[in-house]
mmCIF file of C-alpha atoms in Angstrom:
data_model
loop_
_atom_site.group_PDB
_atom_site.id
_atom_site.type_symbol
_atom_site.label_atom_id
_atom_site.label_comp_id
_atom_site.label_asym_id
_atom_site.label_seq_id
_atom_site.Cartn_x
_atom_site.Cartn_y
_atom_site.Cartn_z
ATOM 1 C CA MET A 128 97.426 100.131 65.635
ATOM 2 C CA PRO A 129 96.454 103.735 66.431
ATOM 3 C CA PRO A 130 95.224 103.542 70.137
ATOM 4 C CA VAL A 131 91.784 102.778 71.181
ATOM 5 C CA SER A 132 90.138 105.878 72.410
ATOM 6 C CA ASN A 133 90.861 106.857 68.495
ATOM 7 C CA LEU A 134 89.266 104.594 67.038
ATOM 8 C CA LEU A 135 86.641 104.660 69.706
ATOM 9 C CA GLY A 136 85.882 108.070 70.364
ATOM 10 C CA PRO A 137 85.944 110.034 73.780
ATOM 11 C CA PRO A 138 84.097 107.970 75.924
ATOM 12 C CA ALA A 139 80.000 107.967 76.449
ATOM 13 C CA TYR A 140 80.460 109.576 79.946
ATOM 14 C CA THR A 141 82.571 111.943 81.396
ATOM 15 C CA GLU A 142 85.010 110.905 84.864
ATOM 16 C CA ASP A 143 82.186 113.123 87.280
ATOM 17 C CA ALA A 144 79.480 110.743 85.592
ATOM 18 C CA LEU A 145 79.952 107.532 85.785
ATOM 19 C CA LEU A 146 81.247 108.957 90.058
ATOM 20 C CA THR A 147 77.688 109.831 90.200
ATOM 21 C CA GLY A 148 76.364 106.278 90.730
ATOM 22 C CA ASP A 149 72.414 107.475 89.560
ATOM 23 C CA VAL A 150 71.355 104.030 88.303
ATOM 24 C CA PHE A 151 72.051 102.132 91.154
ATOM 25 C CA GLU A 152 69.895 102.821 94.017
ATOM 26 C CA LYS A 153 70.500 105.313 97.223
ATOM 27 C CA GLN A 154 71.919 103.067 100.509
ATOM 28 C CA GLU A 155 73.114 103.556 103.668
ATOM 29 C CA VAL A 156 77.131 101.973 102.994
ATOM 30 C CA ASP A 157 79.265 101.851 106.317
ATOM 31 C CA LEU A 158 82.105 104.245 104.239
ATOM 32 C CA LYS A 159 83.778 105.159 107.379
ATOM 33 C CA ALA A 160 87.808 105.794 106.872
ATOM 34 C CA GLU A 161 89.561 102.716 107.605
ATOM 35 C CA ASP A 162 92.357 102.837 108.710
ATOM 36 C CA ILE A 163 93.772 99.475 107.900
ATOM 37 C CA LEU A 164 96.577 100.864 110.068
ATOM 38 C CA ASN A 165 95.629 102.110 113.006
ATOM 39 C CA PRO A 166 97.083 99.324 115.933
ATOM 40 C CA SER A 167 95.628 97.898 118.614
ATOM 41 C CA ALA A 168 95.936 98.187 122.427
ATOM 42 C CA GLU A 169 96.996 94.577 122.032
ATOM 43 C CA MET A 170 99.569 95.758 119.595
ATOM 44 C CA ARG A 171 100.963 98.321 121.796
ATOM 45 C CA ALA A 172 101.556 96.357 125.176
ATOM 46 C CA PHE A 173 103.622 93.609 122.608
ATOM 47 C CA LEU A 174 105.790 96.702 121.191
ATOM 48 C CA ASP A 175 105.905 97.958 124.498
ATOM 49 C CA SER A 176 107.316 94.444 126.153
ATOM 50 C CA LEU A 177 110.446 94.485 123.923
ATOM 51 C CA PRO A 178 113.339 96.721 125.204
ATOM 52 C CA ALA A 179 114.191 100.070 125.331
ATOM 53 C CA GLU A 180 116.217 100.486 122.243
ATOM 54 C CA THR A 181 118.092 104.443 120.994
ATOM 55 C CA THR A 182 118.262 103.161 117.423
ATOM 56 C CA ALA A 183 115.709 102.228 114.063
ATOM 57 C CA PRO A 184 118.252 99.831 113.495
ATOM 58 C CA ALA A 185 117.937 98.474 116.626
ATOM 59 C CA ARG A 186 113.951 98.396 117.604
ATOM 60 C CA LEU A 187 113.753 96.904 113.762
ATOM 61 C CA GLU A 188 115.825 94.431 114.863
ATOM 62 C CA ASN A 189 113.598 93.342 119.114
ATOM 63 C CA LEU A 190 110.248 93.763 117.154
ATOM 64 C CA LEU A 191 111.591 90.565 114.924
ATOM 65 C CA ARG A 192 113.207 88.686 117.080
ATOM 66 C CA ALA A 193 110.129 88.920 119.661
ATOM 67 C CA PHE A 194 108.152 87.710 116.799
ATOM 68 C CA ALA A 195 110.175 84.652 115.988
ATOM 69 C CA ALA A 196 110.280 84.545 119.628
ATOM 70 C CA ASP A 197 106.479 83.330 119.735
ATOM 71 C CA ASN A 198 106.632 82.040 116.928
ATOM 72 C CA PHE A 199 104.473 83.875 115.528
ATOM 73 C CA SER A 200 103.116 83.920 111.435
ATOM 74 C CA ILE A 201 100.360 84.408 110.006
ATOM 75 C CA PHE A 202 98.051 81.935 108.082
ATOM 76 C CA TYR A 203 98.004 82.413 105.051
ATOM 77 C CA ASP A 204 93.857 83.782 103.613
ATOM 78 C CA PRO A 205 92.983 85.642 100.207
ATOM 79 C CA ASP A 206 90.128 86.313 101.186
ATOM 80 C CA ALA A 207 90.583 88.114 104.073
ATOM 81 C CA ILE A 208 90.348 91.495 103.983
ATOM 82 C CA ILE A 209 90.829 93.250 106.933
ATOM 83 C CA SER A 210 93.027 95.302 109.188
ATOM 84 C CA ALA A 211 96.594 95.037 110.540
ATOM 85 C CA ALA A 212 95.069 94.519 113.957
ATOM 86 C CA GLU A 213 92.832 92.685 112.769
ATOM 87 C CA ALA A 214 95.318 90.486 111.447
ATOM 88 C CA TYR A 215 96.976 90.501 114.175
ATOM 89 C CA SER A 216 94.492 89.082 116.199
ATOM 90 C CA GLN A 217 93.036 86.330 113.974
ATOM 91 C CA GLN A 218 96.831 85.568 113.222
ATOM 92 C CA ARG A 219 96.107 84.961 109.170
ATOM 93 C CA GLY A 220 95.698 87.869 106.511
ATOM 94 C CA ASN A 221 96.334 88.121 102.386
ATOM 95 C CA CYS A 222 99.644 89.912 101.283
ATOM 96 C CA LEU A 223 97.556 92.819 101.732
ATOM 97 C CA ALA A 224 96.735 92.782 105.476
ATOM 98 C CA PHE A 225 100.593 90.614 106.309
ATOM 99 C CA SER A 226 102.245 94.097 104.787
ATOM 100 C CA ALA A 227 99.792 96.509 106.316
ATOM 101 C CA LEU A 228 100.819 94.739 110.366
ATOM 102 C CA ILE A 229 104.581 95.142 109.411
ATOM 103 C CA VAL A 230 103.863 98.138 108.357
ATOM 104 C CA ALA A 231 102.329 99.828 111.558
ATOM 105 C CA MET A 232 104.438 97.992 113.701
ATOM 106 C CA ALA A 233 107.556 99.624 112.196
ATOM 107 C CA ARG A 234 105.655 102.975 112.517
ATOM 108 C CA GLU A 235 105.144 103.109 116.589
ATOM 109 C CA LEU A 236 108.280 101.623 116.654
ATOM 110 C CA GLY A 237 109.418 105.317 115.051
ATOM 111 C CA VAL A 238 110.803 103.281 112.000
ATOM 112 C CA GLU A 239 110.099 104.216 108.709
ATOM 113 C CA ALA A 240 108.303 102.114 106.615
ATOM 114 C CA HIS A 241 105.502 101.825 103.567
ATOM 115 C CA PHE A 242 103.999 99.495 101.301
ATOM 116 C CA ASN A 243 106.008 97.494 99.233
ATOM 117 C CA GLU A 244 103.954 96.893 95.390
ATOM 118 C CA VAL A 245 106.472 93.751 93.264
ATOM 119 C CA PHE A 246 105.211 93.857 89.921
ATOM 120 C CA VAL A 247 105.016 89.925 89.098
ATOM 121 C CA PRO A 248 104.324 88.232 86.065
ATOM 122 C CA PRO A 249 100.142 88.060 85.946
ATOM 123 C CA THR A 250 98.668 84.939 86.985
ATOM 124 C CA TRP A 251 94.817 84.274 86.276
ATOM 125 C CA TYR A 252 92.580 81.840 88.450
ATOM 126 C CA LEU A 253 88.670 81.152 87.835
ATOM 127 C CA ASP A 254 86.723 81.615 90.508
ATOM 128 C CA ARG A 255 83.375 81.094 90.531
ATOM 129 C CA ASP A 256 82.631 82.269 86.245
ATOM 130 C CA GLN A 257 85.580 85.447 87.443
ATOM 131 C CA MET A 258 89.569 85.733 85.850
ATOM 132 C CA VAL A 259 90.887 86.218 89.480
ATOM 133 C CA LEU A 260 94.332 88.426 89.396
ATOM 134 C CA TYR A 261 96.817 87.649 91.877
ATOM 135 C CA GLN A 262 98.618 90.226 92.366
ATOM 136 C CA HIS A 263 101.957 91.462 95.123
ATOM 137 C CA ILE A 264 102.184 93.587 97.852
ATOM 138 C CA ASN A 265 104.581 93.530 100.467
ATOM 139 C CA ALA A 266 106.246 95.715 102.832
ATOM 140 C CA ALA A 267 109.626 98.000 102.700
ATOM 141 C CA ILE A 268 111.012 99.290 106.047
ATOM 142 C CA ASN A 269 114.125 101.963 106.076
ATOM 143 C CA PRO A 270 115.345 101.451 109.937
ATOM 144 C CA GLY A 271 118.229 103.420 108.383
ATOM 145 C CA GLN A 272 120.896 104.283 105.394
ATOM 146 C CA ASN A 273 119.027 100.398 103.405
ATOM 147 C CA THR A 274 116.111 99.195 103.193
ATOM 148 C CA ARG A 275 115.195 96.363 104.454
ATOM 149 C CA VAL A 276 111.960 94.741 102.176
ATOM 150 C CA ILE A 277 109.566 91.545 104.147
ATOM 151 C CA ASP A 278 107.208 89.439 101.845
ATOM 152 C CA PHE A 279 104.846 87.309 104.147
ATOM 153 C CA ASN A 280 105.642 85.321 107.319
ATOM 154 C CA PHE A 281 108.716 87.233 107.358
ATOM 155 C CA THR A 282 110.900 85.999 104.207
ATOM 156 C CA ALA A 283 112.825 87.709 102.954
ATOM 157 C CA GLY A 284 111.221 89.759 99.257
ATOM 158 C CA ASN A 285 112.637 89.559 95.953
ATOM 159 C CA PRO A 286 115.076 92.408 94.277
ATOM 160 C CA ASN A 287 114.750 90.662 91.100
ATOM 161 C CA PHE A 288 111.109 91.566 89.711
ATOM 162 C CA ARG A 289 110.496 95.874 89.395
ATOM 163 C CA GLN A 290 109.087 97.261 92.973
ATOM 164 C CA ARG A 291 107.691 100.750 93.046
ATOM 165 C CA ARG A 292 107.068 102.793 96.214
ATOM 166 C CA LEU A 293 103.136 102.659 97.469
ATOM 167 C CA THR A 294 101.036 105.462 100.092
ATOM 168 C CA ASP A 295 99.063 104.962 101.956
ATOM 169 C CA ASN A 296 95.920 105.846 99.938
ATOM 170 C CA GLN A 297 97.274 103.727 97.251
ATOM 171 C CA ALA A 298 96.930 100.757 98.869
ATOM 172 C CA LEU A 299 94.427 101.276 100.660
ATOM 173 C CA ALA A 300 91.996 101.868 97.542
ATOM 174 C CA LYS A 301 93.199 98.313 96.809
ATOM 175 C CA PHE A 302 91.355 97.342 100.103
ATOM 176 C CA TYR A 303 88.837 99.002 99.137
ATOM 177 C CA SER A 304 88.268 96.943 95.885
ATOM 178 C CA ASN A 305 88.964 94.253 96.938
ATOM 179 C CA LEU A 306 85.639 94.291 99.287
ATOM 180 C CA ALA A 307 84.086 95.907 96.019
ATOM 181 C CA ALA A 308 84.535 92.401 94.383
ATOM 182 C CA ASP A 309 83.339 90.463 97.679
ATOM 183 C CA PHE A 310 80.747 92.854 96.744
ATOM 184 C CA LEU A 311 80.411 92.450 93.074
ATOM 185 C CA ARG A 312 80.564 88.242 93.179
ATOM 186 C CA ASP A 313 77.360 88.309 95.228
ATOM 187 C CA LYS A 314 75.522 90.155 92.829
ATOM 188 C CA ALA A 315 75.160 93.062 95.083
ATOM 189 C CA TYR A 316 76.333 96.386 92.923
ATOM 190 C CA GLY A 317 75.703 99.212 94.933
ATOM 191 C CA LYS A 318 77.591 98.072 97.543
ATOM 192 C CA ALA A 319 80.381 96.778 95.031
ATOM 193 C CA PHE A 320 79.749 99.909 93.372
ATOM 194 C CA TYR A 321 80.382 102.328 96.491
ATOM 195 C CA HIS A 322 83.642 100.297 97.396
ATOM 196 C CA GLN A 323 84.619 101.176 94.111
ATOM 197 C CA ARG A 324 84.081 104.666 94.268
ATOM 198 C CA LYS A 325 85.680 104.962 97.252
ATOM 199 C CA ALA A 326 88.641 103.419 96.117
ATOM 200 C CA LEU A 327 88.871 105.877 93.147
ATOM 201 C CA ASP A 328 88.046 108.840 95.551
ATOM 202 C CA LEU A 329 91.434 107.144 97.337
ATOM 203 C CA ALA A 330 93.991 107.018 94.209
ATOM 204 C CA PRO A 331 92.156 107.967 90.720
ATOM 205 C CA GLU A 332 94.846 107.461 88.481
ATOM 206 C CA ASP A 333 95.235 103.405 88.940
ATOM 207 C CA ALA A 334 94.579 102.852 85.283
ATOM 208 C CA ASP A 335 92.882 98.942 87.095
ATOM 209 C CA LEU A 336 90.095 100.505 89.744
ATOM 210 C CA TRP A 337 88.675 102.459 86.143
ATOM 211 C CA SER A 338 88.790 98.352 85.132
ATOM 212 C CA ASN A 339 87.106 97.369 87.634
ATOM 213 C CA LEU A 340 84.302 100.505 88.057
ATOM 214 C CA GLY A 341 84.038 99.055 84.439
ATOM 215 C CA VAL A 342 83.791 95.314 85.116
ATOM 216 C CA ILE A 343 80.060 96.106 88.396
ATOM 217 C CA TYR A 344 78.952 98.468 85.831
ATOM 218 C CA ARG A 345 78.128 96.035 82.973
ATOM 219 C CA ALA A 346 78.453 92.950 85.738
ATOM 220 C CA ALA A 347 75.023 95.888 86.794
ATOM 221 C CA GLY A 348 73.717 95.481 83.081
ATOM 222 C CA HIS A 349 75.192 99.062 81.997
ATOM 223 C CA PRO A 350 76.849 98.280 79.717
ATOM 224 C CA GLU A 351 78.248 101.344 77.952
ATOM 225 C CA ARG A 352 78.606 103.068 81.467
ATOM 226 C CA GLY A 353 81.278 99.845 81.597
ATOM 227 C CA MET A 354 83.065 100.257 78.284
ATOM 228 C CA ALA A 355 83.476 104.581 79.298
ATOM 229 C CA ALA A 356 85.314 103.108 82.598
ATOM 230 C CA TYR A 357 87.511 100.276 80.303
ATOM 231 C CA GLN A 358 88.124 103.722 78.268
ATOM 232 C CA ILE A 359 89.475 105.999 81.032
ATOM 233 C CA ALA A 360 91.220 103.523 82.049
ATOM 234 C CA LEU A 361 93.268 102.810 78.764
ATOM 235 C CA SER A 362 93.703 106.206 79.001
ATOM 236 C CA LEU A 363 95.682 105.607 82.127
ATOM 237 C CA ASP A 364 97.561 102.050 80.466
ATOM 238 C CA ALA A 365 97.353 101.752 76.551
ATOM 239 C CA ASP A 366 97.934 98.431 77.219
ATOM 240 C CA ASN A 367 96.560 96.965 80.237
ATOM 241 C CA LEU A 368 95.630 93.129 79.243
ATOM 242 C CA SER A 369 92.075 92.472 81.171
ATOM 243 C CA THR A 370 91.103 96.157 80.028
ATOM 244 C CA LEU A 371 91.479 95.526 77.002
ATOM 245 C CA THR A 372 89.688 92.428 76.391
ATOM 246 C CA ASN A 373 87.156 93.765 78.711
ATOM 247 C CA LEU A 374 86.359 96.238 76.164
ATOM 248 C CA GLN A 375 87.162 93.171 73.762
ATOM 249 C CA ARG A 376 84.518 91.207 74.440
ATOM 250 C CA ALA A 377 81.583 94.502 75.729
ATOM 251 C CA LEU A 378 81.736 95.609 72.062
ATOM 252 C CA ARG A 379 81.378 92.547 70.904
ATOM 253 C CA ASP A 380 78.082 92.392 72.621
ATOM 254 C CA SER A 381 76.773 95.705 71.971
ATOM 255 C CA ASN A 382 77.526 93.864 67.942
ATOM 256 C CA ARG A 383 80.437 96.286 67.471
ATOM 257 C CA LEU A 384 82.250 93.968 66.246
ATOM 258 C CA GLN A 385 84.817 96.074 63.620
ATOM 259 C CA GLU A 386 86.323 97.457 66.772
ATOM 260 C CA ALA A 387 85.875 94.418 68.771
ATOM 261 C CA ASP A 388 87.858 92.759 66.059
ATOM 262 C CA LEU A 389 90.919 95.075 65.976
ATOM 263 C CA ILE A 390 91.485 95.779 70.029
ATOM 264 C CA ALA A 391 91.558 91.469 69.546
ATOM 265 C CA GLN A 392 94.146 91.669 67.322
ATOM 266 C CA ARG A 393 96.208 93.329 69.091
ATOM 267 C CA LEU A 394 94.966 91.727 72.255
ATOM 268 C CA ASN A 395 95.532 87.840 70.072
ATOM 269 C CA ARG A 396 100.544 89.525 69.476
ATOM 270 C CA TYR A 397 99.878 90.137 73.324
ATOM 271 C CA ARG A 398 98.795 87.089 73.897
ATOM 272 C CA ARG A 399 100.780 84.693 71.593
ATOM 273 C CA LYS A 400 103.847 85.624 73.194
ATOM 274 C CA ASN A 401 102.331 85.713 76.909
ATOM 275 C CA PRO A 402 102.853 82.143 78.615
ATOM 276 C CA TYR A 403 100.136 83.123 80.555
ATOM 277 C CA TYR A 404 97.610 83.617 78.388
ATOM 278 C CA TRP A 405 97.626 79.018 76.994
ATOM 279 C CA TYR A 406 98.076 78.374 81.172
ATOM 280 C CA THR A 407 94.196 80.935 81.719
ATOM 281 C CA LEU A 408 93.037 78.718 78.227
ATOM 282 C CA ALA A 409 94.886 75.423 80.118
ATOM 283 C CA LEU A 410 92.314 76.491 83.088
ATOM 284 C CA GLN A 411 89.375 76.843 81.362
ATOM 285 C CA SER A 412 89.579 73.745 79.664
ATOM 286 C CA TYR A 413 90.019 71.853 82.814
ATOM 287 C CA GLY A 414 87.083 74.013 84.568
ATOM 288 C CA ASP A 415 84.856 71.955 81.788
ATOM 289 C CA ALA A 416 86.765 69.017 82.006
ATOM 290 C CA ASN A 417 88.128 68.356 78.135
ATOM 291 C CA TYR A 418 91.552 66.923 79.859
ATOM 292 C CA GLU A 419 93.147 66.692 76.304
ATOM 293 C CA VAL A 420 92.864 70.499 75.046
ATOM 294 C CA ALA A 421 94.273 71.920 78.799
ATOM 295 C CA ALA A 422 97.016 69.446 78.088
ATOM 296 C CA ALA A 423 97.727 70.747 74.567
ATOM 297 C CA TYR A 424 97.510 74.508 75.960
ATOM 298 C CA ALA A 425 99.843 73.766 79.431
ATOM 299 C CA ARG A 426 102.249 72.779 76.916
ATOM 300 C CA ASP A 427 102.353 76.132 74.835
ATOM 301 C CA ALA A 428 102.817 77.518 78.414
ATOM 302 C CA MET A 429 106.045 75.924 79.193
ATOM 303 C CA THR A 430 107.752 76.368 74.851
ATOM 304 C CA ILE A 431 107.340 80.020 76.191
ATOM 305 C CA ASP A 432 108.489 79.550 79.531
ATOM 306 C CA ARG A 433 109.080 76.450 81.972
ATOM 307 C CA ASN A 434 110.195 78.026 84.753
ATOM 308 C CA ASP A 435 107.116 78.205 86.394
ATOM 309 C CA HIS A 436 106.356 75.048 89.241
ATOM 310 C CA ARG A 437 101.677 75.873 87.832
ATOM 311 C CA PHE A 438 102.388 75.129 83.819
ATOM 312 C CA HIS A 439 103.941 72.009 84.984
ATOM 313 C CA PHE A 440 101.188 71.307 87.972
ATOM 314 C CA LEU A 441 97.841 72.001 86.096
ATOM 315 C CA LEU A 442 99.702 69.512 82.216
ATOM 316 C CA GLY A 443 99.908 66.713 85.012
ATOM 317 C CA MET A 444 96.822 67.175 86.465
ATOM 318 C CA ALA A 445 94.984 66.636 83.069
ATOM 319 C CA ARG A 446 97.317 64.144 82.654
ATOM 320 C CA TYR A 447 96.391 62.128 85.493
ATOM 321 C CA GLN A 448 92.347 62.622 84.459
ATOM 322 C CA MET A 449 93.318 61.124 81.517
ATOM 323 C CA GLY A 450 94.737 58.414 82.933
ATOM 324 C CA ALA A 451 98.172 58.384 80.584
ATOM 325 C CA GLU A 452 101.444 58.613 81.384
ATOM 326 C CA GLY A 453 104.040 60.623 82.683
ATOM 327 C CA TYR A 454 101.296 63.812 85.698
ATOM 328 C CA ARG A 455 103.713 61.983 87.623
ATOM 329 C CA ARG A 456 107.103 63.607 85.833
ATOM 330 C CA ASN A 457 105.090 66.969 86.136
ATOM 331 C CA PHE A 458 103.946 66.251 89.689
ATOM 332 C CA ARG A 459 107.674 65.531 90.620
ATOM 333 C CA HIS A 460 108.699 68.903 88.549
ATOM 334 C CA ALA A 461 106.752 71.292 89.917
ATOM 335 C CA MET A 462 107.688 70.303 93.694
ATOM 336 C CA GLU A 463 111.357 70.962 92.420
ATOM 337 C CA LEU A 464 110.242 74.130 90.580
ATOM 338 C CA VAL A 465 108.004 75.787 93.844
ATOM 339 C CA GLY A 466 110.763 74.729 96.150
ATOM 340 C CA GLU A 467 110.254 74.776 99.684
ATOM 341 C CA GLY A 468 107.162 76.205 102.093
ATOM 342 C CA THR A 469 103.754 76.787 101.128
ATOM 343 C CA GLY A 470 103.582 75.910 97.892
ATOM 344 C CA LEU A 471 105.413 72.291 98.968
ATOM 345 C CA ARG A 472 103.173 72.423 101.910
ATOM 346 C CA GLN A 473 99.998 72.868 99.378
ATOM 347 C CA TYR A 474 101.361 69.938 96.692
ATOM 348 C CA GLN A 475 101.947 67.177 99.308
ATOM 349 C CA ARG A 476 98.271 68.213 99.989
ATOM 350 C CA LYS A 477 97.259 67.030 97.062
ATOM 351 C CA MET A 478 99.514 64.667 95.931
ATOM 352 C CA ALA A 479 97.815 63.100 99.278
ATOM 353 C CA LEU A 480 94.553 63.256 98.376
ATOM 354 C CA ILE A 481 94.968 61.544 95.338
ATOM 355 C CA GLY A 482 96.814 59.235 96.597
ATOM 356 C CA GLU A 483 99.917 59.510 95.380
ATOM 357 C CA ASP A 484 103.087 59.347 96.603
ATOM 358 C CA ILE A 485 105.539 61.878 95.247
ATOM 359 C CA GLN A 486 108.237 64.398 96.743
ATOM 360 C CA PRO A 487 111.028 66.693 94.733
ATOM 361 C CA ARG A 488 114.365 65.091 94.159
ATOM 362 C CA GLU A 489 115.314 68.861 95.656
ATOM 363 C CA PRO A 490 114.004 71.801 96.240
ATOM 364 C CA ASP A 491 115.267 74.372 93.664
ATOM 365 C CA ARG A 492 116.126 77.416 95.817
ATOM 366 C CA HIS A 493 115.657 79.885 92.412
ATOM 367 C CA SER A 494 116.261 83.704 93.670
ATOM 368 C CA ASP A 495 113.945 84.546 90.659
ATOM 369 C CA ARG A 496 111.043 82.603 92.014
ATOM 370 C CA VAL A 497 108.434 84.157 95.237
ATOM 371 C CA ASP A 498 106.145 81.998 96.529
ATOM 372 C CA GLN A 499 103.173 82.599 94.369
ATOM 373 C CA ASN A 500 100.722 81.149 96.590
ATOM 374 C CA ILE A 501 100.625 84.368 98.664
ATOM 375 C CA TRP A 502 100.147 86.851 96.406
ATOM 376 C CA HIS A 503 97.114 89.665 96.702
ATOM 377 C CA ARG A 504 94.133 89.227 94.830
ATOM 378 C CA TRP A 505 93.033 91.795 92.700
ATOM 379 C CA ILE A 506 89.296 91.361 90.638
ATOM 380 C CA HIS A 507 89.406 91.610 86.815
ATOM 381 C CA PHE A 508 85.947 90.208 84.405
ATOM 382 C CA LEU A 509 86.302 88.518 81.757
ATOM 383 C CA GLN A 510 83.710 88.950 80.469
#
């Protein structure tokens, strides 16, 4: 199949035209240069209390030991789009906030540190009328010859997923795009646009940011501008599934059915090999109370990948709602796959809520699995 650019021709609007925001009402939006890495006086006082050391590795170890001695931890809050200083004082945040805290403190100690993006399998969740894609960011610290990756609440980073170093601007762009997503959910389209434009000022090469700009334009009632933003996103990442999905639906809404069908064919080839496609359909069916259909889609996902605990749990919930047999086995398998930590505790709370006393036989400690409850939220519409 030829590239999408060959099917559609050039975008109807240029990048510069899309970034003017001329269709949105002028408004005062606080877009001061947010320094999510700026340490607070409280953070500096904590660092000043550490024993003085001459080497970077020793300073880093003192920092981590001090956190452990104080039983310091961060409550995971996916909606907490906050800075390092706020994460420290409030002891909550998402993985971007936690990573900012670690990067900021390490640098204050004179230790090289940067943001690290982890290419975990794509995972979609329902949030109102949106599909929310979870991604993951952690902190990489280089006190000497060896880089040490620190994940949420000081767990070790997983080396088995592909990773890439993020610049501060790229990380800050994700921060602003998440703020834009919050405004978008509240239908504050102007504020959403200006925050998304700020994100693109920081990382214009990020295809996801252009795709999200298209989401904002379409939600605000400007479909041609939305499609142009999707085309720009695909020029940067031709296989971006969320962008292809958004573009296909935008074309269909504009009665450009032949072009939409061609993109749909490409999407179907990708999706049928992707267990998260079937998982997304299962979630949607479950949300519509179509539990038998949800169970069927969950089983489809499991035929491709039986090692994702969420597939087993969703199948268990669908069977539980239908009063069908086997749901306890699904719940137990999900708990065994998720292993110890936040995920297991969440499942145990859910079991208590439905009055079931189910425990895993033995936690699974497979090294290629991460706690998927701490992924950084990243918003895409599938409209």
